[in-house]
Amino acid sequence: MNLLKTQREALLGPLQAVTGIIERRHTLPILSNVLLSRTDTHIEFVATDIEIEITTSMTIEGPGETKKLTVGARKLVDILRALPEGSEVTLALQDKRLQVKSGKSRFNLQTLSAEDFPRLVLAEASATSLSVPQKLLKALLGLVQYAMAQQDIRYYLNGLLMVVEEGQLKLVATDGHRLAYASREVGGKNLPKQEVILPRKTIIELSKLLEDSDDSVAIELSSAQAKFKFGNVVLVSKLVDGKFPDYGRVIPQNHPKKLKLERIALLQALQRAAILTSDKFRGVRWVLGDGSLKISCSNTEQEEAQEELDVPYKGETLDIGFNVGYLVDVLNNLDVAEVECGLGDANSSALFTLPGRNDFKYVVMPMRI
Amino acid sequence: MPESPRRIIHVDMDAFYASVEQRDYPELRGRPVAVGGPAESRGVVAAASYEARAFGVRSAIPMARALRLCPELVIVRPDFARYRAVSQQVMAILRSCTALVEPLSLDEAYLDVTDNLWGEPLASNVAKKLKALIRGQLNLSASAGVAPNKFLAKIASGWKKPDGLTVIAPERVEEFLRELPVEALSGVGPVTAKKLRAIGIERLLDVRAAEDERLHRAVGSQAGWLKSLSRGEDPRPVEPDRQRKSLSDENTYEKDLTDLEQIRGEIERIARRTAEGLAKRKLRARTVTIKVRYADFTTVTRSHTGIAPTCDAAQIAARALALLERTEAARRPVRLLGVGAHGLLEEGESLPVPGSLPF
């Protein structure tokens, strides 16, 4: 029984969009499979890791019956990728095996029953729904996601806080040593306030799948689930249960020392200096004095790098250390010409913002070098 | 034929950090000094001078308690860079006698002086000369223990302190062992000691008399090791290049474990034991690894590297338990569990750590 006949590329797109979340190691063999579900007019692809479920669909022409099956996702993708570009591909079901045909190539893959494929139970009511351009959400994610923790025992930091409040969409990520905050007006002042923590993997997948387009993404947040619908993709994710730290408390308010810095010049100086930090020792020293910011790094072999930037600063000298990676991260992920940096003393956090705006904040703790 | 006995010396600097401070800052001499973090920030005592010890101030107690014991205590912030430099001078003196020097920490080392560069046949003379050199060149005092093996040498150096020298000649080993409580055995911490007391073993000699099986039931795989120590036997060589890269501990179970709560309990117990091992060696680890061997002998490891190095038992246990969730333990029966610590830093070895946000 034929499931579909189409171009290799038309199939690869929706298939690869779902298979990114499949874990290499898992407990249930069926989790390495992708669910193919054929209806009269569509074919749907579904993959899951039990926490996240992604569905894509493509419309199909030509006759077909309703049919569901699951098949090893990685093998199917590998086969399609290995076929010549532009080739025509037929998928057919024969004796519980999926046959992939293209030109003179034939592949017979074993299937597992679609009945056994674990689906996420969809939340009944969605408390808050809003719709924003895909490029807005993608850009917002890019501004904060690098600050998420990885495998922290404070599991709620291994994700990103999404807040809908007073017509704004706010995202916050932190690993306990630095914190990134970004917000945008999204309208709908009457939307009920909602706060959810999205798992790290959901965020990474979402930013991969979102496009730089004006097409919208529909966001639905409930107390246990988040759903993102855009293009031909539906991504449903469980939430991280836990209390995210009160981010407002750690954003410093009135730093006495303020300076504007050219983003690219600062980034390049830091990247050059960072060559002479060892893996273990990622420290960079800033010495801020009248008119200049001196940046230096050294490693365990006592090699030293020094950089100096002219800055419009007048005041007390400050000698402070940072993890250079934390500074490079934020500068890399902004696309503005200038950043503003607020500093207190050598033990207080530094605050990076965008001149004249209050919709981005990056707080980074210093380190003693 | 028994081998001819080795001559091992354990050198232990007396109240090392505190003595370096008193040496370098004359105003501290004769006063009770504790090196460590301030009481307000919940610091602990890293080292106490002998004047402070007279008040009951010991290393590892909270500074706040130390201050209650001795209100005139002078608290000095540790300067590990300086202690390391002095330690290197001490080790250089030891190496002038033999290349077989195994530093245990900044202030302790084993030496095998059976054949030494000085051609001195009497180990007690070697120890005397080392102490004199340390005193003469560095103006610091050390205690030394001389014995046929590491285990006995270490006990001997602690016998008389400060500025002590204790020699256990091979023919006096037996007499010496009679005096010792079980805690003297290396590897016997408070937990094991309690287990041994529970089966009526109070003194080291009782270990020797205990039936193998009974001992094994009480302390598991440690039994054989403890038994040979109780006979005064310790074949471990002095290893000059030994630098710990990792520390780990594992347990094989007679019956496969299938209960998740029990497995979690075991992981926690092993993690805490590993942390104890770190603390005892004054090491901190950045990476925690767990090892799970399933009943079919397939083995998986999971690891996590944190930013700040630690030897805190609760933290290491929590990280090990979090790693356990990334295995199939319990869903698949488990025959072996292990916890390891890697990325080790010695005391005073600094690793710049970014500050934490004040959530």
XYZ file of C-alpha atoms in Angstrom:
728
model
C 0.000 0.000 0.000
C 1.433 3.300 -1.081
C 1.752 5.960 1.570
C 3.157 8.718 -0.546
C 5.227 9.642 -3.521
C 7.153 12.869 -3.519
C 10.473 14.649 -3.990
C 13.292 13.719 -1.610
C 13.549 17.342 -0.365
C 9.826 17.704 0.288
C 10.057 14.733 2.633
C 13.359 15.531 4.299
C 12.284 18.994 5.480
C 9.351 17.998 7.689
C 11.065 14.789 8.751
C 14.267 16.444 9.939
C 12.277 19.118 11.710
C 10.874 16.488 14.079
C 13.783 14.096 14.448
C 16.117 16.589 16.131
C 14.636 15.825 19.530
C 15.134 12.091 19.352
C 17.631 11.004 21.985
C 20.383 8.626 21.060
C 20.015 6.779 24.320
C 16.616 5.933 25.639
C 14.730 3.336 27.495
C 11.902 2.610 25.062
C 12.947 1.387 21.615
C 9.931 3.049 20.008
C 11.256 6.466 21.049
C 13.871 6.218 18.331
C 11.057 5.953 15.821
C 9.103 8.603 14.012
C 5.345 8.278 13.723
C 4.001 8.587 10.185
C 0.313 9.212 10.026
C -1.401 9.387 6.667
C -4.854 10.890 6.227
C -6.753 11.709 3.070
C -4.962 14.916 2.397
C -1.984 15.032 4.728
C 0.859 13.099 6.138
C 2.021 13.920 9.645
C 5.401 13.231 11.195
C 5.661 13.021 14.973
C 8.708 12.545 17.184
C 8.917 12.653 20.954
C 11.260 12.240 23.879
C 8.297 12.129 26.272
C 9.018 15.691 27.410
C 8.684 17.321 24.017
C 6.616 16.328 21.036
C 7.058 17.836 17.594
C 4.622 17.363 14.750
C 5.052 18.495 11.173
C 2.725 17.876 8.294
C 2.753 18.031 4.535
C -0.175 17.998 2.172
C -0.199 15.258 -0.354
C -1.884 14.789 -3.618
C -3.000 11.547 -5.041
C -5.052 8.776 -3.539
C -4.238 7.197 -0.233
C -5.762 5.554 2.761
C -5.643 6.407 6.409
C -2.678 4.607 7.900
C -0.343 4.979 10.863
C 3.018 3.391 11.513
C 6.323 4.105 13.208
C 9.760 3.524 11.759
C 13.363 4.117 12.848
C 13.840 7.853 12.371
C 17.585 7.980 11.999
C 17.711 5.254 9.362
C 14.936 6.851 7.342
C 16.638 10.242 7.418
C 20.021 8.732 6.576
C 18.566 6.906 3.571
C 16.809 9.991 2.251
C 19.893 12.109 2.720
C 22.018 9.602 0.845
C 19.737 9.615 -2.169
C 20.651 11.952 -5.028
C 19.233 15.455 -4.846
C 15.883 15.901 -6.516
C 15.121 12.198 -6.667
C 11.584 10.968 -6.442
C 10.817 8.829 -3.423
C 7.974 6.433 -2.738
C 7.056 5.174 0.709
C 4.913 2.074 0.847
C 3.809 -0.340 3.535
C 4.316 -4.016 2.829
C 3.832 -6.787 5.400
C 4.464 -4.467 8.294
C 7.615 -3.177 6.661
C 8.144 0.260 5.254
C 9.555 0.184 1.777
C 11.487 3.201 0.560
C 11.890 3.234 -3.214
C 13.762 5.629 -5.379
C 15.047 4.867 -8.839
C 16.670 1.498 -8.563
C 17.153 1.689 -4.793
C 14.979 -0.316 -2.413
C 15.009 -0.285 1.380
C 12.808 -2.351 3.637
C 12.569 -1.046 7.175
C 10.908 -2.688 10.133
C 8.043 -0.860 11.763
C 6.533 -0.765 15.220
C 2.861 -0.295 15.928
C 1.621 3.297 16.049
C -0.598 2.273 18.975
C 2.472 1.921 21.160
C 3.882 5.333 20.283
C 3.680 7.527 23.402
C 1.861 10.788 22.739
C 1.803 13.783 25.047
C -1.588 14.302 26.587
C -2.575 17.772 25.510
C -3.489 20.234 28.205
C -7.207 20.807 28.254
C -7.339 24.515 28.736
C -4.732 26.976 27.732
C -4.547 29.839 30.169
C -2.726 32.334 27.979
C -2.425 32.491 24.226
C -0.697 35.049 22.096
C 0.723 35.323 18.665
C 3.963 37.024 17.662
C 6.086 37.114 14.519
C 8.473 34.159 14.351
C 11.443 36.458 13.946
C 10.555 38.328 17.125
C 10.544 35.158 19.223
C 13.653 33.840 17.515
C 15.543 37.069 18.190
C 14.344 37.175 21.780
C 15.480 33.604 22.377
C 18.856 34.421 20.870
C 19.297 37.253 23.364
C 19.028 35.032 26.423
C 19.345 31.326 25.699
C 23.149 31.123 25.977
C 22.825 32.015 29.666
C 20.814 28.892 30.539
C 22.460 26.425 32.905
C 23.446 22.985 31.709
C 22.900 20.022 33.969
C 22.767 22.160 37.063
C 21.410 20.417 40.114
C 19.129 23.401 40.479
C 17.119 21.775 37.680
C 14.921 24.868 37.198
C 17.966 26.751 35.891
C 18.363 24.239 33.044
C 15.714 26.111 31.151
C 14.312 29.503 30.418
C 11.683 31.551 32.190
C 8.953 32.873 29.900
C 6.691 35.522 31.367
C 3.643 37.115 29.794
C 2.780 40.225 31.734
C 1.256 43.633 30.976
C 1.415 43.254 27.239
C 5.020 42.131 27.336
C 6.776 38.893 26.613
C 9.798 38.523 28.889
C 12.461 35.848 28.747
C 15.043 35.190 31.467
C 17.882 32.679 31.616
C 20.601 32.219 34.213
C 23.218 29.705 35.287
C 23.654 31.250 38.712
C 26.687 33.315 37.714
C 25.188 35.474 34.973
C 21.668 36.295 33.948
C 20.152 37.471 30.680
C 16.799 39.230 30.406
C 15.032 40.379 27.260
C 11.504 41.658 26.700
C 9.292 42.878 23.871
C 5.895 44.523 23.615
C 3.474 41.971 22.267
C 0.171 43.762 22.894
C -2.805 42.276 24.679
C -2.565 44.111 27.994
C -5.524 42.088 29.182
C -3.782 38.770 28.912
C -3.610 37.025 32.254
C -0.137 36.969 33.747
C 1.589 33.686 33.102
C 5.034 32.407 34.071
C 6.479 29.137 32.852
C 9.911 27.513 32.797
C 10.639 25.867 29.456
C 13.223 23.069 29.386
C 16.594 23.792 27.840
C 16.078 21.267 25.077
C 12.751 22.829 24.096
C 14.416 26.214 23.762
C 17.270 24.908 21.665
C 14.893 23.034 19.372
C 12.536 25.970 19.120
C 15.252 28.386 18.104
C 16.446 25.953 15.461
C 12.983 25.566 13.976
C 11.771 29.167 14.078
C 12.384 31.140 10.921
C 13.444 34.708 10.429
C 10.064 35.572 9.005
C 7.101 37.798 9.718
C 4.835 34.753 9.774
C 3.435 34.294 13.200
C 3.975 31.766 15.903
C 1.023 31.001 18.154
C 2.065 30.500 21.759
C -0.208 28.760 24.225
C 0.838 28.500 27.826
C -0.943 26.496 30.471
C 0.124 25.449 33.908
C 1.704 22.222 32.742
C 2.436 22.654 29.069
C 3.523 25.069 26.383
C 2.555 24.827 22.756
C 4.143 26.629 19.801
C 2.473 26.508 16.399
C 4.224 27.960 13.378
C 4.524 27.097 9.708
C 3.815 23.388 9.472
C 5.253 22.728 12.939
C 3.531 22.097 16.257
C 5.857 21.828 19.230
C 4.386 20.807 22.569
C 6.593 20.787 25.622
C 6.191 19.878 29.238
C 7.282 22.574 31.646
C 9.956 22.505 34.303
C 8.282 22.321 37.640
C 10.004 24.622 40.079
C 10.473 28.125 41.273
C 12.658 30.306 39.086
C 14.814 32.763 41.052
C 13.472 36.278 41.475
C 15.397 37.850 38.619
C 14.383 41.400 39.520
C 16.377 41.152 42.737
C 19.699 40.497 41.070
C 19.520 43.198 38.412
C 21.537 46.050 39.905
C 19.747 49.373 39.837
C 22.112 52.274 40.350
C 25.627 51.455 39.391
C 27.829 54.523 39.925
C 30.237 53.821 37.070
C 28.736 53.820 33.608
C 30.433 53.567 30.285
C 29.493 53.107 26.679
C 31.541 50.590 24.775
C 31.803 49.739 21.121
C 30.515 46.207 20.975
C 32.721 44.866 18.188
C 35.886 46.544 19.450
C 35.317 45.174 22.950
C 34.420 41.714 21.658
C 37.515 41.496 19.512
C 39.773 42.730 22.293
C 38.331 40.118 24.646
C 38.658 37.339 22.099
C 42.278 38.202 21.453
C 43.100 38.415 25.140
C 41.266 35.142 25.799
C 43.824 33.273 23.700
C 46.108 33.469 26.701
C 43.702 32.029 29.223
C 43.936 28.354 29.991
C 40.937 26.117 30.030
C 40.898 26.000 33.775
C 41.476 29.695 34.141
C 39.101 31.770 32.030
C 39.706 34.944 33.934
C 40.024 38.347 32.307
C 41.030 41.409 34.258
C 39.550 44.836 33.618
C 41.272 47.899 34.925
C 39.088 50.928 34.352
C 40.725 54.297 34.773
C 40.393 57.822 33.384
C 39.822 57.516 29.655
C 40.855 53.904 29.317
C 39.809 50.340 29.909
C 42.747 47.948 30.158
C 41.951 44.317 29.528
C 44.426 41.597 30.402
C 44.647 37.832 30.591
C 47.353 35.454 31.665
C 47.685 31.695 31.795
C 49.419 29.151 33.978
C 52.564 29.434 31.850
C 52.731 33.102 32.903
C 52.073 34.324 29.372
C 50.210 37.610 29.237
C 47.906 39.462 26.882
C 47.049 43.136 27.187
C 44.495 45.235 25.361
C 43.446 48.803 25.876
C 40.261 50.567 24.798
C 39.678 54.308 24.926
C 36.541 54.955 26.909
C 34.796 58.158 27.935
C 35.172 57.499 31.639
C 36.312 59.734 34.441
C 36.362 58.660 38.016
C 37.722 56.202 40.489
C 39.867 53.371 39.216
C 38.278 49.946 39.273
C 40.124 46.637 39.088
C 37.740 43.730 38.476
C 37.874 40.202 37.061
C 35.391 38.249 34.966
C 35.034 34.912 33.263
C 35.832 35.989 29.732
C 33.360 33.485 28.291
C 30.476 35.259 29.990
C 31.425 38.560 28.357
C 32.052 37.096 24.923
C 28.676 35.311 25.070
C 26.645 38.455 25.520
C 28.607 40.524 23.005
C 28.331 37.773 20.423
C 24.586 37.555 20.754
C 23.781 41.242 20.456
C 23.545 43.025 17.128
C 23.966 46.618 18.191
C 26.899 48.983 17.711
C 27.180 50.086 21.321
C 26.562 48.549 24.700
C 26.317 50.260 28.022
C 28.138 48.806 30.979
C 27.391 49.649 34.586
C 29.875 48.752 37.289
C 29.981 49.003 41.067
C 32.981 47.833 43.056
C 35.191 44.809 42.430
C 32.732 42.529 44.204
C 29.492 43.674 42.631
C 27.924 42.442 39.465
C 28.302 44.252 36.151
C 25.230 45.204 34.156
C 25.173 45.316 30.367
C 22.306 47.147 28.676
C 21.542 48.758 25.331
C 21.821 52.559 25.198
C 18.453 54.235 25.594
C 16.543 50.997 26.004
C 15.359 48.943 28.919
C 14.355 45.767 27.125
C 17.665 43.976 27.532
C 19.715 43.355 30.643
C 22.672 41.109 31.237
C 24.059 40.730 34.732
C 27.401 39.063 35.299
C 29.133 38.353 38.578
C 32.816 39.190 38.811
C 35.409 36.673 39.815
C 38.426 37.066 41.968
C 41.511 36.410 39.906
C 62.662 -15.640 53.424
C 61.451 -12.367 54.766
C 62.709 -9.394 52.838
C 65.040 -7.101 54.649
C 62.919 -4.364 56.180
C 62.466 -1.041 54.409
C 63.089 2.223 56.182
C 60.268 4.660 55.709
C 59.993 8.131 57.205
C 56.820 10.155 57.481
C 57.529 13.853 57.896
C 54.708 16.037 59.171
C 55.201 19.791 59.587
C 53.944 21.050 62.940
C 50.864 23.301 62.690
C 52.188 24.222 59.287
C 50.135 27.239 58.167
C 50.034 28.722 61.649
C 53.780 28.198 62.096
C 54.544 29.903 58.778
C 52.428 32.860 59.898
C 54.145 33.028 63.282
C 57.538 32.798 61.624
C 56.799 35.580 59.135
C 54.924 37.861 61.537
C 56.814 38.013 64.843
C 53.892 39.775 66.535
C 51.970 36.470 66.264
C 54.565 34.453 68.131
C 53.485 33.076 71.479
C 49.874 33.950 70.747
C 46.972 31.627 69.898
C 46.654 31.839 66.117
C 44.062 30.260 63.873
C 44.397 30.351 60.101
C 41.052 30.332 58.348
C 38.021 32.251 57.184
C 36.384 34.838 59.478
C 33.694 33.684 61.893
C 31.117 36.058 60.365
C 31.258 34.322 57.030
C 31.085 30.904 58.664
C 34.767 30.230 58.191
C 36.450 27.152 59.575
C 39.853 26.671 61.150
C 42.373 25.436 58.591
C 45.229 25.310 61.086
C 45.751 26.265 64.716
C 48.981 27.171 66.474
C 49.967 25.120 69.527
C 49.030 28.064 71.735
C 45.521 27.904 70.261
C 45.360 24.131 70.564
C 45.837 24.482 74.304
C 42.370 26.068 74.319
C 40.882 23.186 72.355
C 40.999 24.957 68.984
C 41.416 22.299 66.291
C 41.451 22.347 62.532
C 38.099 21.869 60.812
C 36.030 23.356 63.644
C 33.958 26.465 62.871
C 35.827 29.693 63.541
C 32.906 30.956 65.608
C 33.337 28.007 67.961
C 37.085 28.521 68.044
C 36.489 32.100 69.173
C 34.225 30.945 71.972
C 36.891 28.492 73.117
C 39.581 31.118 72.945
C 38.353 34.719 72.883
C 41.855 36.157 72.388
C 42.370 34.009 69.291
C 44.144 35.835 66.451
C 42.493 34.965 63.145
C 44.685 35.079 60.065
C 43.388 34.759 56.543
C 45.136 31.905 54.741
C 47.773 32.816 52.175
C 48.094 29.573 50.277
C 50.506 30.961 47.733
C 53.011 31.536 50.531
C 52.349 28.119 52.118
C 52.907 26.456 48.754
C 56.198 28.240 48.311
C 57.369 27.166 51.777
C 56.113 23.648 51.102
C 58.281 23.500 48.005
C 61.291 24.458 50.117
C 60.471 21.679 52.576
C 60.118 19.133 49.776
C 63.422 20.281 48.285
C 65.142 19.520 51.597
C 63.533 16.075 51.687
C 64.613 15.404 48.103
C 68.202 16.237 48.981
C 68.172 12.924 50.850
C 66.299 10.688 48.420
C 64.329 10.945 45.205
C 61.715 8.676 46.778
C 59.608 11.454 48.307
C 55.834 11.186 48.115
C 54.116 14.402 49.176
C 50.663 13.786 50.689
C 49.723 17.430 50.993
C 51.532 20.714 51.468
C 52.773 19.719 54.903
C 53.283 15.960 54.832
C 55.379 13.468 52.906
C 56.647 9.914 52.953
C 60.276 9.108 52.204
C 61.856 5.761 51.503
C 65.380 6.116 52.896
C 66.400 2.449 52.703
C 69.040 3.588 50.234
C 69.595 7.304 50.514
C 71.807 9.871 48.833
C 73.512 10.676 52.102
C 74.671 7.070 52.557
C 73.305 7.170 56.099
C 72.377 3.637 57.186
C 70.374 4.625 60.269
C 66.965 5.960 59.378
C 66.652 7.668 62.740
C 69.779 9.668 61.919
C 68.295 10.603 58.558
C 65.153 11.833 60.287
C 67.172 13.840 62.811
C 69.153 15.466 60.036
C 66.025 16.299 58.023
C 64.440 17.927 61.056
C 67.624 19.890 61.691
C 67.764 21.101 58.088
C 64.137 22.179 58.167
C 64.732 23.993 61.415
C 68.031 25.542 60.265
C 67.031 26.603 56.764
C 63.362 27.386 57.200
C 63.036 28.074 60.907
C 60.105 25.639 61.133
C 59.621 22.485 63.116
C 58.580 19.079 61.887
C 57.732 15.781 63.511
C 58.936 12.546 61.994
C 58.060 8.900 62.280
C 60.463 6.157 61.278
C 59.181 2.625 60.646
C 59.365 -0.323 58.249
C 56.304 0.849 56.280
C 54.073 3.833 55.518
C 51.251 2.878 57.846
C 53.492 2.602 60.906
C 55.604 5.622 59.953
C 52.529 7.816 59.800
C 51.297 6.664 63.185
C 54.784 7.185 64.591
C 55.062 10.789 63.394
C 51.864 11.623 65.244
C 53.065 9.951 68.415
C 54.979 12.928 69.764
C 54.229 16.383 68.478
C 55.459 19.037 68.005
C 59.105 18.563 67.127
C 58.906 14.832 67.806
C 60.829 11.897 66.488
C 59.442 8.403 67.006
C 61.209 5.316 65.747
C 59.504 1.951 65.479
C 62.224 -0.603 64.937
C 61.068 -3.811 63.236
C 61.426 -5.794 66.462
C 59.294 -3.289 68.362
C 56.363 -3.251 65.943
C 54.345 -5.769 67.884
C 54.724 -3.888 71.150
C 53.675 -0.673 69.422
C 50.580 -2.196 67.841
C 49.278 -3.321 71.214
C 48.699 0.259 72.213
C 46.556 1.267 69.299
C 42.796 1.774 68.971
C 41.075 0.775 65.698
C 40.996 4.384 64.516
C 44.732 4.185 64.027
C 44.192 1.990 60.980
C 44.370 4.003 57.831
C 41.058 3.913 56.069
C 39.156 3.607 59.330
C 37.102 6.717 59.759
C 34.396 7.249 62.370
C 31.851 5.258 60.337
C 33.978 2.144 59.966
C 35.139 2.452 63.566
C 31.522 2.388 64.689
C 30.848 -0.710 62.598
C 33.853 -2.418 64.121
C 32.835 -1.462 67.654
C 29.406 -2.894 66.908
C 30.993 -6.311 66.501
C 33.143 -5.880 69.588
C 36.349 -4.709 67.969
C 37.854 -1.920 70.036
C 41.535 -2.232 69.562
C 43.677 -2.868 66.578
C 44.703 -6.255 67.918
C 41.057 -7.350 67.994
C 41.000 -6.929 64.206
C 43.743 -9.465 63.944
C 41.848 -11.936 66.072
C 38.514 -11.437 64.273
C 37.302 -14.181 61.972
C 37.610 -13.178 58.334
C 33.970 -13.685 57.616
C 32.746 -11.653 60.548
C 35.075 -8.846 59.617
C 33.983 -8.987 56.032
C 30.330 -8.738 57.008
C 31.069 -5.622 59.019
C 33.334 -3.679 56.683
C 33.076 -5.431 53.310
C 35.993 -5.284 50.933
C 38.119 -3.338 53.438
C 38.470 -6.475 55.586
C 41.610 -7.891 53.985
C 43.387 -4.558 54.033
C 42.565 -3.918 57.691
C 43.720 -7.382 58.594
C 47.158 -6.888 57.103
C 47.468 -3.473 58.747
C 46.554 -5.034 62.084
C 49.534 -7.336 61.647
C 51.626 -4.249 61.056
C 52.000 -5.099 57.376
C 51.707 -2.486 54.662
C 53.420 -3.270 51.369
C 52.555 0.058 49.659
C 55.665 1.530 48.073
C 56.590 5.206 48.356
C 55.504 6.659 45.012
C 57.291 9.898 44.223
C 55.252 10.793 41.131
C 51.948 10.065 42.610
C 49.623 12.871 41.840
C 46.038 12.015 42.218
C 44.064 12.531 39.087
C 40.892 11.116 40.521
C 39.403 9.439 43.493
C 36.661 6.885 43.307
C 34.869 4.268 45.220
C 32.577 1.503 44.123
C 30.662 -1.439 45.439
C 29.637 -4.729 43.884
C 26.475 -6.239 45.294
C 25.997 -9.904 46.031
C 22.429 -9.623 44.851
C 21.465 -7.345 41.994
C 19.676 -4.210 43.138
C 16.302 -3.444 41.608
C 14.770 -1.060 44.104
C 15.315 2.573 43.126
C 15.211 3.850 46.681
C 17.839 1.348 47.726
C 19.999 2.256 44.718
C 19.662 5.938 45.546
C 20.643 5.183 49.122
C 23.731 3.300 47.967
C 24.785 6.052 45.554
C 24.409 8.612 48.288
C 26.440 6.497 50.715
C 29.258 5.923 48.200
C 29.241 9.590 47.178
C 29.616 10.645 50.794
C 32.465 8.202 51.239
C 34.177 9.628 48.163
C 33.697 13.132 49.552
C 35.239 12.023 52.845
C 38.204 10.718 50.894
C 38.588 14.098 49.231
C 38.329 15.990 52.493
C 40.858 13.711 54.141
C 43.372 14.354 51.360
C 42.520 18.042 51.333
C 41.354 17.857 47.739
C 38.389 19.330 45.959
C 36.836 18.013 42.773
C 35.193 19.757 39.861
C 33.788 16.657 38.189
C 31.566 13.989 39.685
C 31.153 10.713 37.829
C 28.938 7.766 38.562
C 29.338 4.255 37.261
C 26.505 1.780 36.950
C 27.052 -1.818 35.934
C 23.869 -3.619 35.060
C 23.241 -7.304 35.700
C 24.284 -8.142 32.134
C 27.673 -6.497 32.789
C 27.098 -3.566 30.464
C 28.525 -0.527 32.220
C 27.609 3.103 31.809
C 29.152 6.207 33.293
C 27.649 9.665 33.622
C 29.528 12.735 34.653
C 28.963 16.342 35.551
C 31.480 19.145 35.804
C 30.658 22.097 37.985
C 32.263 25.504 37.958
C 33.360 25.488 41.575
C 35.451 22.625 42.974
C 34.075 21.054 46.125
C 34.573 18.319 48.689
C 31.220 18.961 50.323
C 29.527 15.606 50.936
C 25.986 16.889 50.504
C 26.814 18.594 47.236
C 28.660 15.636 45.790
C 25.859 13.305 46.842
C 23.230 15.545 45.244
C 25.170 15.656 41.994
C 25.653 11.886 41.981
C 21.935 11.376 42.562
C 21.083 13.734 39.706
C 23.378 11.718 37.448
C 21.657 8.505 38.514
C 18.493 9.765 36.864
C 20.279 9.648 33.554
C 20.777 5.887 33.851
C 18.404 2.979 33.675
C 19.249 1.857 37.213
C 16.320 -0.036 38.788
C 14.553 -0.388 35.465
C 17.502 -2.663 34.798
C 18.963 -4.614 37.712
C 22.247 -3.252 38.974
C 25.262 -5.242 40.151
C 27.763 -2.477 40.754
C 27.604 1.190 41.670
C 30.473 3.635 41.847
C 31.079 7.323 42.393
C 34.231 9.117 41.287
C 35.674 12.571 41.707
C 37.867 14.054 38.965
C 39.426 17.371 38.058
C 41.038 17.509 41.483
C 42.501 20.609 43.022
C 44.790 20.607 45.986
C 44.255 22.784 48.970
C 45.266 26.300 48.112
C 45.422 25.557 44.416
C 43.354 28.376 43.187
C 40.770 28.224 40.537
C 39.096 31.508 39.911
C 35.419 31.019 40.333
C 32.870 33.547 39.225
C 30.736 34.855 42.042
C 27.185 33.636 42.460
C 24.184 35.820 41.819
C 22.445 36.607 45.115
C 19.122 34.860 44.414
